[in-house]
Short mmCIF file of C-alpha atoms in Angstrom, two decimals:
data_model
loop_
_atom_site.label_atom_id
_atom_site.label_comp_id
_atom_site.label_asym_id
_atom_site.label_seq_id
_atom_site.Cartn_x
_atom_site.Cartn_y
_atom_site.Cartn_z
CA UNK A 85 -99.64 13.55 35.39
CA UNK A 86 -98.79 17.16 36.19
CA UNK A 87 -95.33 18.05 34.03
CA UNK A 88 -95.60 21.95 35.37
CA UNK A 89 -93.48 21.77 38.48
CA UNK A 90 -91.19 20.15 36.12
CA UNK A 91 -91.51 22.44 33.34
CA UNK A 92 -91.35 25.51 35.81
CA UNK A 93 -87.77 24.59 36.24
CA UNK A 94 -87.16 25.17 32.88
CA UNK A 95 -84.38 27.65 32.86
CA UNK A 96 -85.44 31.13 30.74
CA UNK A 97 -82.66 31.06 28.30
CA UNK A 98 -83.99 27.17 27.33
CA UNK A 99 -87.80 28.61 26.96
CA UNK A 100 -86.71 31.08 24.48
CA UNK A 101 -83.83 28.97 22.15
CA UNK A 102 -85.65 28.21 18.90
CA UNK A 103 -84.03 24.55 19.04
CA UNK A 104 -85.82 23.71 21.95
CA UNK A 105 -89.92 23.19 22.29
CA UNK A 106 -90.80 23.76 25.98
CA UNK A 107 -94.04 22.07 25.26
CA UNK A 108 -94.37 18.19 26.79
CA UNK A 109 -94.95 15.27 24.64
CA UNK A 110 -95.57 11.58 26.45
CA UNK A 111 -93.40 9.24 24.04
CA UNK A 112 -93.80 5.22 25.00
CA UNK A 113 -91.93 2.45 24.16
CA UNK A 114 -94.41 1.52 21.38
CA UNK A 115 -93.05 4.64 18.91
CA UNK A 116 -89.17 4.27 20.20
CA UNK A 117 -89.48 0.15 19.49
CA UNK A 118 -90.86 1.71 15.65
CA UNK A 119 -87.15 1.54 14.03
CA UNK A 120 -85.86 0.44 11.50
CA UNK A 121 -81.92 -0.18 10.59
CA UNK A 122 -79.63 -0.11 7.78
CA UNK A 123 -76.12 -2.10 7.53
CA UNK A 124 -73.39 -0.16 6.65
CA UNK A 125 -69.49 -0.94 6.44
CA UNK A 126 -67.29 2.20 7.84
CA UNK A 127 -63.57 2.23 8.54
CA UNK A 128 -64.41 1.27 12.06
CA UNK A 129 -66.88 -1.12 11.21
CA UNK A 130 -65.25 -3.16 7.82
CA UNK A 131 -67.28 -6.21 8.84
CA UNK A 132 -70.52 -3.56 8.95
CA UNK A 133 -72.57 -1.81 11.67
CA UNK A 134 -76.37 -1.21 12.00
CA UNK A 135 -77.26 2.26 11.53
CA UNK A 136 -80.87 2.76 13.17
CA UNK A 137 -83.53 4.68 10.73
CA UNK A 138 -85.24 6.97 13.17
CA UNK A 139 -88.73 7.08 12.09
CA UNK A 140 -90.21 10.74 10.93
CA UNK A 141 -91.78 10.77 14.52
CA UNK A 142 -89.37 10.72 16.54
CA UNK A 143 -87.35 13.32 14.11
CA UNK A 144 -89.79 15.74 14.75
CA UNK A 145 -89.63 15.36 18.57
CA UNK A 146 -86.14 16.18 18.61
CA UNK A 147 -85.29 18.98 21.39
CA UNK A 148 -88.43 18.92 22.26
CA UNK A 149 -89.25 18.31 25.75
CA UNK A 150 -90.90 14.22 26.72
CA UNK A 151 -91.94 12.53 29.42
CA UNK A 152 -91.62 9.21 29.65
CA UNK A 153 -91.28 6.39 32.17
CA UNK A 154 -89.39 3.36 32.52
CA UNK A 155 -87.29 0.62 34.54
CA UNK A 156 -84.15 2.28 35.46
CA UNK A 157 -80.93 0.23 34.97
CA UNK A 158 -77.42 1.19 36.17
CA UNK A 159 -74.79 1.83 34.08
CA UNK A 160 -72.33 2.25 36.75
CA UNK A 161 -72.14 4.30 40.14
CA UNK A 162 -73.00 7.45 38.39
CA UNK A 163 -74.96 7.22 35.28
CA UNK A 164 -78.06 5.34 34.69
CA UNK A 165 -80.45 4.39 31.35
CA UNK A 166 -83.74 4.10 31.47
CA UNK A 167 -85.48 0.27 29.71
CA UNK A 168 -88.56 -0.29 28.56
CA UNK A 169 -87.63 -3.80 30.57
CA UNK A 170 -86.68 -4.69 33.80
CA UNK A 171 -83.04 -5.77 34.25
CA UNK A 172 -83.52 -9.75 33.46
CA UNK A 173 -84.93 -8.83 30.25
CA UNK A 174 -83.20 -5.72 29.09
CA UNK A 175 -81.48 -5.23 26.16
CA UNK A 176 -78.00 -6.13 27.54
CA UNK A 177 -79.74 -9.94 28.22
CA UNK A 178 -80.50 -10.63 24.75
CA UNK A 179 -84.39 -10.50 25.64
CA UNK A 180 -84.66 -6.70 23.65
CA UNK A 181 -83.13 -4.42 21.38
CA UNK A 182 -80.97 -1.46 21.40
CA UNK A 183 -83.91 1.19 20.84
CA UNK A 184 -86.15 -0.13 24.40
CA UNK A 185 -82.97 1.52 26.37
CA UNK A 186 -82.33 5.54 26.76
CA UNK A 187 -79.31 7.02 28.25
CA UNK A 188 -80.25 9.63 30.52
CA UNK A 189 -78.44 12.74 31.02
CA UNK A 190 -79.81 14.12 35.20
CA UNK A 191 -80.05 18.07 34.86
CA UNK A 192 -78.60 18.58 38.27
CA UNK A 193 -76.98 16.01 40.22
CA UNK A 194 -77.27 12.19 39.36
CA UNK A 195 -80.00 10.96 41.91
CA UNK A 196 -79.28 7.56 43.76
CA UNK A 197 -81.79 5.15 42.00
CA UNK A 198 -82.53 1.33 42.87
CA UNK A 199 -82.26 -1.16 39.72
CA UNK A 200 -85.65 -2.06 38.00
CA UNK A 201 -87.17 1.11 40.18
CA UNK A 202 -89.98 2.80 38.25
CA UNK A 203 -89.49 6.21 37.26
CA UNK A 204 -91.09 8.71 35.60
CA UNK A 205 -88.83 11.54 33.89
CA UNK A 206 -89.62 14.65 31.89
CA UNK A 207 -86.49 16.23 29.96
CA UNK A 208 -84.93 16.94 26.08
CA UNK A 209 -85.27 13.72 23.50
CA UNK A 210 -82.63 13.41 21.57
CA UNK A 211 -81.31 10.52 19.16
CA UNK A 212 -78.30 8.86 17.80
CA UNK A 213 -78.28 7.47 14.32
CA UNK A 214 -74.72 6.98 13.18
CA UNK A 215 -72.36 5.98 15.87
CA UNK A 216 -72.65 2.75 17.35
CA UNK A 217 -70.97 3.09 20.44
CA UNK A 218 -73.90 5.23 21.86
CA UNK A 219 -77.37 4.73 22.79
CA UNK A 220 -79.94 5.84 19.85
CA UNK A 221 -82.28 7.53 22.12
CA UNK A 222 -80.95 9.89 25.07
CA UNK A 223 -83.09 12.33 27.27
CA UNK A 224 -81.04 14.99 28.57
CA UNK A 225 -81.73 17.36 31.16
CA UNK A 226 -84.08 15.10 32.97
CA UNK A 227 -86.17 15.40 36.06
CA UNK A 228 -87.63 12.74 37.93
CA UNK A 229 -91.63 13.19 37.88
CA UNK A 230 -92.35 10.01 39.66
CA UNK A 231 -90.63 7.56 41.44
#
């Protein structure tokens, strides 16, 4: 799959921060399900929370640019995730677990997607390893490749 359009888009200021690798990695669901987690008890969480341990991996592809592609599942009338699943067995059914979902951050407007439509996006990974609130994996900035 061609990524250059994509990447072409790439504002200047992004190509030269040092955080931010304009080069494109595919990720898949195989490396994001890779995860570990660790229990931990916070002021929040006296009971305990599970902390994901994001593997080495996907440490070293943070800020760095991904494609990936996915089910896309509605979060409400402006934001979307993206599942490894389709809706009936995504992680909010019980049928998967936290780390086969990514929030997705649009770069420009918020597209109007169908649930379970099959997407292909290229944008910044990111993850989330101590609050429990959020998703562990985000991709911000995204495009839509393919739809």
């Amino acid at each position: 799959m061609d990524t250059s359009r994509a990447i072409d888009d790439i504002s200047e200021t992004e190509k030269r921060s040092p955080k931010i690798s304009k080069d494109t990695v595919k990720l898949g669901w195989q490396l994001l399900a890779n995860i570990d987690y660790v229990e931990e008890k916070t002021e929040d969480y006296p009971g305990g929370v599970l902390n994901p341990i994001i593997n080495f991996q996907l440490k070293n592809l943070k800020n760095h640019y991904i494609e990936i592609s996915g089910y896309v599942v509605p979060m409400d009338e402006n934001s979307y995730a993206l599942s490894s699943n389709v809706m009936s067995a995504c992680f909010f059914c019980g049928m998967a677990g936290p780390e086969s979902v990514m929030g997705i951050q649009f770069k420009n407007d918020t597209p109007s997607l169908k649930t379970d439509q099959y997407i292909s996006l290229v944008g910044i990974f990111s993850y989330n390893d101590t609050n429990p609130e959020d998703w562990i994996y985000h991709i911000k900035d995204a495009k839509i490749l393919k739809k």
